[in-house]
Amino acid sequence: MHGSMMNYPLTLARILEHAHRIHGDKGVTACSSGSPEPKHRYTYAEFYCRVRRLANVLVQLGIRPGDRVATYAANTYQHLELYYAIPCIGAVLHPLNVRLAAAQLAEIVREAEDKLIFVDGRFASRFEGLQKEIGCLPSIFFRGSGSPEQASDSDEYEALIAAADETDAWDIRDENWAMGLCYTSGTSGEPRGVLYTHRSMFLHTMAVNQADVFGFTEADVVMPFVPMFHAMAWGVPYAALFAGADLVLPGGAKPARIAHLIAETGVTVAAGVPAVWGQAYPELRSRAQDSASLRQIIVGGEAMPPRLIEAYEQELGVEVRHAWGMTEMSPTGTLSMLRRAHQNLSEAEKWKVKAMQGRPVPGVEIRLAEVTGLQTAPTVSADSSSAELPWDGETIGELQVRSPWTVSRYYKTEPTAEHFTADGWLRTGDIATINAEGYVQIVDRAKALIRSGGESISSVALETALMAHPQVLNAAVLGVPDEKWGERPVAVVVCEPDEAEIKPAQLKARLAKQFPKFWIPDRFIFVDEIPQTGVGKSDKREIRKRVLELS
Ligand code: ADP
């Protein structure tokens, strides 16, 4: 028997309408793309009018429901307008990673069959490279800087908006219609497309707005430092508007300018990858008074080093919410918050809990499955016959997930056993433990596990231990081919500037206290910096190339 409640479609238009009606006096402060100074502020009521006009522009340009429309832009207010206008007319927003090489991006654009592309003027010259690869894809440029009032005649985007009318152009007839297309960042394989629906993004928005997840409130000023092309900026542009929080869009500001932005705009919550928080930390510490409004950071994409968690919590008084997720999960999967039962733990124990990837966000189910051939020190599953492994904090297996905001197949491909189980769970490709309280600890990506003498070595565990050394700023560990053992670990280390030189023997001795002998890297290579991917993660593929060149 069916119940008798309304069948109310869960669409992004509802989020936009709510922000306009209920929080119309709240709004967006945007930096110029490429400049850290806040340049343009407008209310959600004004934003709403412009999104309605933009929607009409898209319709006039011939964009129809289901068409993919790409963006090539930093975190600017125009990009935010596109985040709403494109899905609200039933089309599909496809944010492109501007840091990918032109040839790789061209492949993605071809696969997506984008009809139109909106380009941030700041990236005009970089875009030329892409244009050469993709041919004559229609493009509309906007100035990545200034306010609409300052727009010049050559600003195509502003001219189109000025000429458009504000009539209702929303056209979403089904909450299961696609609203966005994002490609994975390609850290350990080629990027794969994930096609979100209105329903999945709506539910993800509700989920992250829970108090124990991102928990945005009307009183917050939220700054997504995560690029808007990385996993839909972790859903922040939708969650902040639904909560009625103000938004600060940093344009192309560098992490070191975060303190300045916070001082100017009163940011209370900011989101970014660990590398951003590592780079922002010295400035935030030296300008502690100016950044006093910051109460919480949301960090994910890579493991947050415990030492950095401690520095933010203890020295800056900023709560760290460490989340794990994937583009495939819209992207939020788990988040590490302390439980009431943890109240009496020592500070050091509390940071250890926070450094885990945390418990599933309500709505997400997780399980551990056996990975054939996996024998990872220091523990191995005792019960190799069970499909689902125990939650004992020790048994290591593949993390599998399902939720209303998890992908069921990649864009334009049928589900394969490599990525999905027969009973419909996503195989994350992450190797993890889960403890009795439901906290996930990522051991490594399956592809990054180092296989030495038939046993597995966790690069993440070694990196975390190295980064806990006060003289180590950053570290990456990877396996290089070895005739005798198959693979052996090599550590690439960046030392803290102004600190005394570290000897490999010191690092080896430190690791030897925590890990079996065969885990200790054979070589330590000291470098000035670790190359990063387009979304700010350690670029293991590039590091490997450089290490092999040195061998
Ligand atoms: P890619 O897989 O190409 O990097 P994503 O940006 O979607 O694309 O990354 C998802 C992956 O990032 C996860 O599968 C996991 O390996 C890693 N990841 C995300 N958050 C964390 C975290 N908090 N700790 C460790 N790894 C993380």
Coordinates of C-alpha atoms and ligand atoms in Angstrom, one line a residue:
M1 CA 0.0 0.0 0.0
H2 CA 1.4 3.4 -1.0
G3 CA 1.4 6.2 1.5
S4 CA -0.4 9.5 0.8
M5 CA 2.4 12.1 0.9
M6 CA 3.2 14.5 -1.9
N7 CA 5.5 13.2 -4.6
Y8 CA 7.6 16.4 -4.3
P9 CA 10.4 16.4 -6.9
L10 CA 13.8 16.8 -5.4
T11 CA 15.4 19.3 -7.8
L12 CA 18.0 22.1 -7.6
A13 CA 15.4 24.6 -8.6
R14 CA 13.9 24.1 -5.1
I15 CA 17.2 24.9 -3.5
L16 CA 17.5 28.1 -5.6
E17 CA 13.9 29.2 -4.9
H18 CA 14.4 28.6 -1.2
A19 CA 17.6 30.7 -1.1
H20 CA 15.8 33.5 -2.9
R21 CA 12.6 33.5 -0.9
I22 CA 14.0 32.8 2.6
H23 CA 17.5 34.1 2.4
G24 CA 17.3 36.8 -0.3
D25 CA 19.2 39.3 1.8
K26 CA 22.2 37.0 2.3
G27 CA 24.6 36.6 -0.5
V28 CA 27.9 36.1 -2.3
T29 CA 31.2 37.8 -2.0
A30 CA 33.5 37.0 -4.9
C31 CA 37.1 37.7 -5.5
S32 CA 38.3 38.5 -8.9
S33 CA 39.6 35.5 -10.6
G34 CA 43.4 35.9 -10.2
S35 CA 43.2 38.6 -7.5
P36 CA 42.7 37.9 -3.8
E37 CA 40.8 41.2 -3.1
P38 CA 37.1 40.7 -2.6
K39 CA 35.6 42.6 -5.6
H40 CA 32.0 41.9 -5.9
R41 CA 29.2 41.4 -3.5
Y42 CA 25.5 40.8 -4.2
T43 CA 22.5 39.3 -2.5
Y44 CA 20.9 35.9 -3.3
A45 CA 17.9 37.9 -4.5
E46 CA 20.1 39.6 -7.1
F47 CA 21.9 36.4 -7.8
Y48 CA 18.5 34.8 -8.4
C49 CA 17.5 37.4 -11.0
R50 CA 20.7 36.9 -12.9
V51 CA 20.4 33.1 -12.8
R52 CA 16.9 33.5 -14.3
R53 CA 18.2 35.7 -17.1
L54 CA 21.1 33.3 -17.7
A55 CA 18.6 30.4 -17.9
N56 CA 16.8 32.3 -20.7
V57 CA 20.2 33.0 -22.4
L58 CA 20.9 29.3 -22.5
V59 CA 17.4 28.5 -23.9
Q60 CA 17.9 31.2 -26.6
L61 CA 21.2 29.7 -27.5
G62 CA 19.5 26.4 -28.2
I63 CA 20.4 24.5 -25.1
R64 CA 17.8 21.8 -24.4
P65 CA 17.2 19.4 -21.5
G66 CA 19.9 16.8 -21.4
D67 CA 22.5 18.9 -23.3
R68 CA 25.9 19.1 -21.6
V69 CA 27.3 22.6 -21.0
A70 CA 30.9 22.9 -19.9
T71 CA 32.6 25.5 -17.7
Y72 CA 36.3 26.3 -17.7
A73 CA 36.6 28.5 -14.7
A74 CA 37.9 29.3 -11.3
N75 CA 35.6 29.8 -8.2
T76 CA 33.8 33.0 -9.4
Y77 CA 30.3 34.3 -9.1
Q78 CA 29.6 33.7 -12.8
H79 CA 30.6 30.1 -12.3
L80 CA 28.1 29.9 -9.4
E81 CA 25.4 31.3 -11.6
L82 CA 26.1 28.6 -14.1
Y83 CA 26.0 26.0 -11.3
Y84 CA 22.3 26.8 -11.0
A85 CA 21.2 28.1 -14.4
I86 CA 22.4 25.0 -16.4
P87 CA 20.7 22.3 -14.3
C88 CA 17.6 24.4 -13.7
I89 CA 16.8 24.4 -17.4
G90 CA 17.2 20.6 -17.4
A91 CA 20.7 20.7 -19.0
V92 CA 23.8 19.2 -17.5
L93 CA 26.6 21.2 -15.9
H94 CA 30.0 19.9 -16.8
P95 CA 32.8 21.7 -14.9
L96 CA 36.2 21.1 -16.6
N97 CA 39.4 20.7 -14.6
V98 CA 41.4 23.7 -16.0
R99 CA 44.7 22.1 -14.8
L100 CA 44.5 19.0 -17.0
A101 CA 46.6 18.9 -20.1
A102 CA 44.8 20.1 -23.2
A103 CA 44.9 16.7 -24.9
Q104 CA 43.4 14.8 -21.9
L105 CA 40.7 17.5 -21.4
A106 CA 39.9 17.3 -25.1
E107 CA 39.2 13.6 -24.7
I108 CA 36.8 14.4 -21.9
V109 CA 35.0 17.1 -23.8
R110 CA 34.6 14.8 -26.8
E111 CA 33.2 12.0 -24.6
A112 CA 30.9 14.4 -22.8
E113 CA 29.8 15.8 -26.2
D114 CA 29.6 19.3 -24.7
K115 CA 27.4 21.7 -26.7
L116 CA 28.7 24.9 -25.3
I117 CA 31.5 26.1 -23.0
F118 CA 31.7 29.0 -20.7
V119 CA 35.2 30.3 -20.2
D120 CA 36.7 32.4 -17.4
G121 CA 38.6 35.2 -19.1
R122 CA 41.5 34.6 -16.8
F123 CA 42.1 31.3 -18.5
A124 CA 41.8 32.6 -22.1
S125 CA 45.3 31.8 -23.2
R126 CA 45.2 28.3 -21.6
F127 CA 41.9 27.7 -23.2
E128 CA 43.4 28.4 -26.6
G129 CA 45.4 25.1 -26.2
L130 CA 42.2 23.2 -25.6
Q131 CA 40.4 24.9 -28.5
K132 CA 43.2 23.7 -30.8
E133 CA 42.5 20.2 -29.7
I134 CA 38.7 20.3 -29.8
G135 CA 38.0 22.4 -32.8
C136 CA 35.1 24.8 -33.0
L137 CA 33.1 24.2 -29.8
P138 CA 31.0 27.3 -29.3
S139 CA 32.3 29.3 -26.3
I140 CA 31.2 32.3 -24.3
F141 CA 33.7 34.2 -22.3
F142 CA 33.1 36.0 -19.0
R143 CA 35.5 38.4 -17.3
G144 CA 36.9 36.6 -14.3
S145 CA 37.2 39.9 -12.5
G146 CA 35.3 42.9 -11.4
S147 CA 31.5 43.4 -10.9
P148 CA 28.8 43.4 -13.6
E149 CA 28.7 47.1 -13.5
Q150 CA 32.3 47.3 -14.4
A151 CA 31.9 45.0 -17.4
S152 CA 33.2 46.2 -20.7
D153 CA 31.4 46.0 -24.0
S154 CA 33.5 43.0 -24.9
D155 CA 32.1 40.9 -22.0
E156 CA 29.9 38.6 -24.0
Y157 CA 28.5 37.0 -20.9
E158 CA 27.3 40.3 -19.4
A159 CA 25.9 41.4 -22.7
L160 CA 23.8 38.3 -23.0
I161 CA 22.5 38.6 -19.5
A162 CA 21.7 42.2 -19.9
A163 CA 19.6 41.5 -23.0
A164 CA 17.8 38.5 -21.6
D165 CA 14.4 38.5 -19.8
E166 CA 13.7 37.1 -16.4
T167 CA 10.7 34.8 -17.3
D168 CA 10.6 31.4 -15.7
A169 CA 12.8 29.0 -17.8
W170 CA 13.0 26.2 -15.3
D171 CA 12.4 22.9 -17.0
I172 CA 13.1 19.8 -14.9
R173 CA 10.4 17.2 -15.4
D174 CA 11.9 14.4 -13.4
E175 CA 14.1 14.5 -10.3
N176 CA 16.1 11.6 -11.9
W177 CA 17.2 13.8 -14.8
A178 CA 21.0 14.4 -15.0
M179 CA 22.1 17.7 -13.5
G180 CA 25.9 17.5 -13.5
L181 CA 28.8 15.6 -15.0
C182 CA 32.1 15.5 -13.2
Y183 CA 35.2 13.5 -14.1
T184 CA 37.3 11.9 -11.4
S185 CA 40.6 13.7 -10.9
G186 CA 42.6 10.9 -12.4
T187 CA 45.0 10.4 -9.5
S188 CA 45.5 6.7 -10.1
G189 CA 43.9 6.1 -13.5
E190 CA 42.3 7.9 -16.4
P191 CA 39.4 10.2 -15.4
R192 CA 36.0 8.7 -15.5
G193 CA 32.7 10.5 -15.8
V194 CA 30.0 10.6 -13.1
L195 CA 26.6 11.8 -14.0
Y196 CA 24.7 13.2 -11.0
T197 CA 20.9 13.5 -10.9
H198 CA 18.8 16.3 -9.3
R199 CA 17.6 13.8 -6.7
S200 CA 21.1 12.6 -5.8
M201 CA 22.5 16.2 -5.4
F202 CA 19.4 17.3 -3.5
L203 CA 19.8 14.4 -1.1
H204 CA 23.6 15.0 -0.8
T205 CA 22.8 18.6 0.0
M206 CA 20.5 17.6 2.8
A207 CA 23.0 15.0 4.1
V208 CA 26.0 17.4 4.3
N209 CA 23.9 20.0 6.0
Q210 CA 23.3 17.7 9.0
A211 CA 25.0 19.0 12.2
D212 CA 27.5 16.2 12.3
V213 CA 28.5 16.5 8.7
F214 CA 29.4 20.0 7.3
G215 CA 26.5 21.4 9.4
F216 CA 26.3 24.8 7.7
T217 CA 24.0 27.3 9.5
E218 CA 22.4 30.6 8.4
A219 CA 25.0 32.3 10.6
D220 CA 27.9 30.9 8.6
V221 CA 30.1 32.5 6.0
V222 CA 31.3 29.6 3.9
M223 CA 34.3 29.6 1.5
P224 CA 34.8 26.6 -0.9
F225 CA 38.6 26.7 -1.5
V226 CA 38.1 23.4 -3.3
P227 CA 37.9 24.2 -7.0
M228 CA 34.4 24.2 -8.5
F229 CA 35.6 21.5 -11.0
H230 CA 36.6 19.1 -8.2
A231 CA 33.7 16.8 -7.4
M232 CA 31.1 19.7 -7.7
A233 CA 33.1 21.7 -5.1
W234 CA 32.0 19.0 -2.6
G235 CA 28.4 20.2 -2.9
V236 CA 29.2 23.4 -1.0
P237 CA 27.6 25.7 -3.5
Y238 CA 24.3 24.0 -3.0
A239 CA 24.5 23.3 0.7
A240 CA 25.5 26.8 1.6
L241 CA 22.5 28.4 -0.3
F242 CA 20.1 25.9 1.2
A243 CA 21.3 26.7 4.7
G244 CA 21.1 30.4 4.0
A245 CA 24.8 30.8 4.7
D246 CA 26.8 33.6 2.9
L247 CA 29.3 32.3 0.3
V248 CA 32.8 33.6 -0.3
L249 CA 34.2 32.6 -3.7
P250 CA 38.0 33.0 -3.7
G251 CA 38.5 33.3 -7.4
G252 CA 42.1 32.2 -8.1
A253 CA 43.5 33.3 -4.7
K254 CA 46.5 31.3 -3.4
P255 CA 46.2 29.4 -0.1
A256 CA 48.7 31.8 1.5
R257 CA 46.0 34.5 1.0
I258 CA 43.4 32.7 2.9
A259 CA 44.1 34.7 6.1
H260 CA 43.6 37.9 4.2
L261 CA 40.3 36.7 2.7
I262 CA 39.0 35.6 6.1
A263 CA 39.9 39.0 7.6
E264 CA 38.0 40.8 4.8
T265 CA 34.9 38.6 4.7
G266 CA 34.5 37.0 8.1
V267 CA 34.6 33.4 6.8
T268 CA 33.5 30.9 9.5
V269 CA 33.9 27.6 7.5
A270 CA 36.2 26.8 4.6
A271 CA 36.7 23.7 2.6
G272 CA 39.9 22.4 0.8
V273 CA 42.4 19.6 0.3
P274 CA 45.2 19.0 2.9
A275 CA 47.8 20.7 0.8
V276 CA 45.8 24.0 0.9
W277 CA 45.6 23.8 4.7
G278 CA 49.4 23.0 4.9
Q279 CA 50.1 26.1 2.8
A280 CA 47.7 28.4 4.6
Y281 CA 48.8 27.5 8.1
P282 CA 51.9 29.8 8.5
E283 CA 49.8 32.8 7.4
L284 CA 46.8 31.9 9.6
R285 CA 49.1 31.4 12.6
S286 CA 50.9 34.8 12.1
R287 CA 47.5 36.6 11.6
A288 CA 45.6 34.7 14.2
Q289 CA 43.6 37.9 15.3
D290 CA 42.5 38.6 11.7
S291 CA 41.3 35.0 11.1
A292 CA 39.5 34.7 14.4
S293 CA 36.1 34.2 12.7
L294 CA 37.2 30.8 11.2
R295 CA 35.6 28.1 13.4
Q296 CA 35.8 25.0 11.2
I297 CA 37.7 23.6 8.2
I298 CA 36.4 20.8 6.0
V299 CA 39.2 18.7 4.6
G300 CA 39.3 15.7 2.3
G301 CA 40.5 14.4 -1.0
E302 CA 43.6 13.0 0.7
A303 CA 44.5 12.0 4.2
M304 CA 45.0 15.0 6.5
P305 CA 48.3 14.6 8.4
P306 CA 47.7 14.3 12.1
R307 CA 50.3 16.9 12.9
L308 CA 48.3 19.4 10.8
I309 CA 45.1 18.5 12.5
E310 CA 46.7 19.1 15.8
A311 CA 48.1 22.5 14.6
Y312 CA 44.7 23.7 13.5
E313 CA 42.8 22.4 16.5
Q314 CA 45.3 23.3 19.2
E315 CA 47.1 26.4 17.9
L316 CA 44.4 28.0 15.9
G317 CA 41.4 26.8 17.8
V318 CA 39.8 25.7 14.5
E319 CA 37.8 22.5 14.4
V320 CA 38.9 20.1 11.7
R321 CA 36.2 18.0 10.0
H322 CA 38.1 15.3 8.0
A323 CA 36.0 13.8 5.3
W324 CA 36.5 10.9 2.9
G325 CA 34.7 10.8 -0.4
M326 CA 34.9 10.3 -4.1
T327 CA 33.7 12.1 -7.2
E328 CA 31.5 8.9 -7.5
M329 CA 29.8 9.8 -4.2
S330 CA 28.9 13.4 -5.0
P331 CA 31.4 13.3 -3.1
T332 CA 30.8 12.9 0.6
G333 CA 31.0 9.4 2.1
T334 CA 32.4 9.5 5.7
L335 CA 33.5 12.2 8.1
S336 CA 35.5 12.0 11.3
M337 CA 33.8 13.6 14.3
L338 CA 34.4 12.8 17.9
R339 CA 31.7 10.8 19.7
R340 CA 30.4 11.7 23.1
A341 CA 32.2 8.5 24.3
H342 CA 35.5 10.2 23.2
Q343 CA 35.1 13.1 25.6
N344 CA 37.6 11.8 28.1
L345 CA 40.3 10.8 25.6
S346 CA 43.6 12.7 25.8
E347 CA 44.1 15.4 23.2
A348 CA 46.6 13.2 21.3
E349 CA 44.0 10.3 21.2
K350 CA 41.3 12.7 20.0
W351 CA 43.5 13.8 17.0
K352 CA 44.2 10.2 16.2
V353 CA 40.4 9.7 15.9
K354 CA 40.1 12.8 13.7
A355 CA 42.9 11.6 11.5
M356 CA 40.8 8.6 10.6
Q357 CA 38.4 9.0 7.6
G358 CA 35.5 8.7 10.0
R359 CA 32.0 7.2 10.1
P360 CA 29.5 7.0 7.2
V361 CA 27.4 10.1 6.7
P362 CA 23.7 9.0 7.5
G363 CA 22.4 7.7 4.2
V364 CA 25.7 6.0 3.2
E365 CA 26.3 2.3 3.8
I366 CA 29.8 0.9 4.0
R367 CA 31.3 -2.6 4.1
L368 CA 34.6 -4.3 3.8
A369 CA 35.2 -7.0 1.3
E370 CA 38.0 -9.4 0.9
V371 CA 40.6 -8.5 -1.7
T372 CA 42.1 -11.6 -3.2
G373 CA 45.8 -12.0 -2.6
L374 CA 46.0 -9.1 -0.1
Q375 CA 48.2 -9.8 2.8
T376 CA 48.9 -6.6 4.5
A377 CA 51.1 -6.3 7.6
P378 CA 50.6 -6.1 10.5
T379 CA 47.3 -8.0 10.4
V380 CA 45.5 -10.3 8.0
S381 CA 41.9 -11.4 8.0
A382 CA 41.4 -14.6 9.9
D383 CA 38.2 -15.6 8.1
S384 CA 39.1 -15.6 4.4
S385 CA 35.8 -17.3 3.5
S386 CA 33.5 -14.5 4.5
A387 CA 32.4 -12.1 1.8
E388 CA 32.1 -9.3 4.3
L389 CA 35.0 -8.7 6.7
P390 CA 34.6 -7.8 10.4
W391 CA 34.7 -4.3 11.8
D392 CA 37.5 -4.8 14.2
G393 CA 39.8 -2.0 13.3
E394 CA 42.4 -4.5 12.1
T395 CA 41.1 -6.6 9.3
I396 CA 42.0 -5.0 6.0
G397 CA 39.8 -5.2 3.0
E398 CA 38.3 -3.2 0.1
L399 CA 35.9 -0.5 1.1
Q400 CA 32.6 -0.8 -0.7
V401 CA 29.7 1.7 -0.5
R402 CA 26.2 2.4 -1.6
S403 CA 23.9 5.5 -1.0
P404 CA 21.3 7.6 -2.9
W405 CA 24.2 9.8 -4.0
T406 CA 26.6 7.1 -5.2
V407 CA 27.1 6.4 -8.9
S408 CA 25.6 3.2 -10.3
R409 CA 27.7 3.2 -13.5
Y410 CA 30.3 5.4 -15.2
Y411 CA 29.2 7.8 -17.9
K412 CA 28.7 6.0 -21.3
T413 CA 29.8 2.7 -19.9
E414 CA 28.0 -0.4 -18.6
P415 CA 28.8 -1.4 -15.0
T416 CA 31.8 -3.7 -14.9
A417 CA 32.9 -6.1 -12.1
E418 CA 36.1 -4.0 -11.7
H419 CA 34.0 -1.1 -10.3
F420 CA 30.7 -2.6 -9.1
T421 CA 29.7 -5.8 -7.3
A422 CA 27.0 -8.1 -8.5
D423 CA 24.7 -6.9 -5.7
G424 CA 25.1 -3.2 -6.8
W425 CA 27.7 -1.8 -4.4
L426 CA 30.5 0.5 -5.6
R427 CA 34.0 -0.9 -5.2
T428 CA 35.9 2.2 -4.1
G429 CA 39.4 0.9 -4.9
D430 CA 40.4 2.0 -1.4
I431 CA 41.8 -0.4 1.0
A432 CA 40.7 0.2 4.6
T433 CA 39.9 -1.1 8.1
I434 CA 36.6 -0.3 9.9
N435 CA 36.6 -0.3 13.7
A436 CA 33.7 -1.4 16.0
E437 CA 32.5 2.1 16.2
G438 CA 32.2 2.3 12.4
Y439 CA 35.3 4.5 11.8
V440 CA 37.0 3.9 8.5
Q441 CA 40.8 4.1 8.3
I442 CA 42.1 4.2 4.7
V443 CA 45.2 2.1 4.4
D444 CA 45.9 3.0 0.8
R445 CA 44.4 3.0 -2.7
A446 CA 44.5 -0.6 -4.0
K447 CA 46.6 0.7 -6.9
A448 CA 49.1 2.5 -4.6
L449 CA 49.7 -0.4 -2.3
I450 CA 53.3 -1.5 -2.5
R451 CA 53.7 -5.2 -3.2
S452 CA 57.0 -6.4 -1.8
G453 CA 58.0 -10.1 -1.5
G454 CA 54.3 -11.1 -1.9
E455 CA 53.2 -8.8 1.0
S456 CA 51.6 -5.4 0.9
I457 CA 53.0 -2.2 2.3
S458 CA 50.8 0.9 2.9
S459 CA 52.2 4.0 1.4
V460 CA 49.7 6.1 3.3
A461 CA 50.8 4.7 6.7
L462 CA 54.4 5.4 5.9
E463 CA 53.6 8.9 4.6
T464 CA 51.6 9.7 7.7
A465 CA 54.4 8.5 10.0
L466 CA 57.0 10.5 8.1
M467 CA 54.9 13.7 8.2
A468 CA 54.6 13.3 11.9
H469 CA 58.3 14.1 12.1
P470 CA 58.7 17.8 13.1
Q471 CA 61.3 18.4 10.4
V472 CA 59.3 16.9 7.6
L473 CA 56.9 19.2 5.7
N474 CA 55.6 16.7 3.2
A475 CA 56.3 13.1 2.1
A476 CA 55.2 10.6 -0.6
V477 CA 56.1 6.9 -0.6
L478 CA 55.8 4.7 -3.7
G479 CA 56.9 1.3 -4.9
V480 CA 59.6 1.0 -7.5
P481 CA 60.4 -2.2 -9.4
D482 CA 62.9 -4.5 -7.7
E483 CA 64.3 -7.7 -9.1
K484 CA 64.3 -9.6 -5.9
W485 CA 61.2 -8.4 -4.1
G486 CA 59.0 -7.2 -7.0
E487 CA 58.7 -3.8 -5.5
R488 CA 60.4 -1.8 -2.8
P489 CA 59.3 1.4 -1.2
V490 CA 61.1 4.7 -1.9
A491 CA 60.3 7.8 0.2
V492 CA 60.3 11.3 -1.4
V493 CA 60.6 13.9 1.4
V494 CA 60.3 17.7 1.7
C495 CA 62.0 19.1 4.7
E496 CA 60.6 22.0 6.7
P497 CA 62.4 25.2 5.6
D498 CA 64.8 26.6 8.2
E499 CA 65.2 23.3 10.0
A500 CA 68.4 21.3 10.4
E501 CA 69.1 18.7 7.7
I502 CA 67.6 15.2 8.4
K503 CA 69.6 12.1 7.8
P504 CA 67.9 9.1 6.2
A505 CA 69.1 7.0 9.1
Q506 CA 67.1 9.2 11.5
L507 CA 63.9 8.6 9.4
K508 CA 64.6 4.9 9.1
A509 CA 65.0 4.6 12.9
R510 CA 61.8 6.4 13.5
L511 CA 59.8 4.2 11.1
A512 CA 61.4 1.1 12.5
K513 CA 59.7 1.8 15.8
Q514 CA 56.3 1.5 14.1
F515 CA 56.6 -0.8 11.2
P516 CA 58.0 -4.2 10.3
K517 CA 61.6 -4.1 8.9
F518 CA 60.5 -4.9 5.3
W519 CA 58.3 -1.8 5.3
I520 CA 61.2 0.6 5.8
P521 CA 62.0 2.5 2.5
D522 CA 65.3 1.6 0.9
R523 CA 65.8 5.1 -0.3
F524 CA 65.0 8.6 0.8
I525 CA 65.0 11.3 -1.8
F526 CA 65.0 14.9 -0.6
V527 CA 63.2 17.4 -2.8
D528 CA 62.0 21.0 -2.6
E529 CA 58.4 20.1 -3.4
I530 CA 56.1 17.3 -4.2
P531 CA 54.3 17.7 -7.6
Q532 CA 50.5 18.0 -7.2
T533 CA 47.6 16.9 -9.4
G534 CA 45.1 19.5 -10.8
V535 CA 43.1 19.3 -7.6
G536 CA 46.0 19.6 -5.2
K537 CA 46.7 15.9 -4.3
S538 CA 50.2 14.4 -4.4
D539 CA 50.7 13.4 -8.0
K540 CA 52.0 9.8 -7.6
R541 CA 52.2 9.2 -11.3
E542 CA 54.5 12.2 -11.8
I543 CA 56.5 11.4 -8.7
R544 CA 57.0 7.9 -10.0
K545 CA 58.2 9.2 -13.3
R546 CA 60.7 11.5 -11.6
V547 CA 62.0 8.8 -9.3
L548 CA 62.4 6.3 -12.1
E549 CA 64.3 8.9 -14.1
L550 CA 66.7 9.3 -11.1
S551 CA 67.2 5.6 -10.8
Ligands
ADP1 P1 40.7 10.4 -8.0 O1 40.4 9.0 -7.5 O2 41.0 10.5 -9.4 O3 41.7 11.1 -7.1 P2 38.7 11.8 -6.6 O4 39.1 13.2 -6.4 O5 37.2 11.5 -6.7 O6 39.4 11.2 -7.8 O7 39.3 11.0 -5.3 C1 38.7 10.0 -4.6 C2 39.8 9.3 -3.8 O8 40.5 10.2 -3.0 C3 39.3 8.2 -2.8 O9 39.0 7.0 -3.5 C4 40.5 8.1 -1.9 O10 41.5 7.3 -2.4 C5 41.0 9.5 -1.8 N1 40.5 10.3 -0.7 C6 39.5 11.1 -0.6 N2 39.4 11.6 0.7 C7 40.4 11.0 1.4 C8 40.8 11.1 2.8 N3 40.2 11.9 3.7 N4 41.8 10.3 3.2 C9 42.4 9.5 2.3 N5 42.1 9.4 1.0 C10 41.1 10.2 0.6

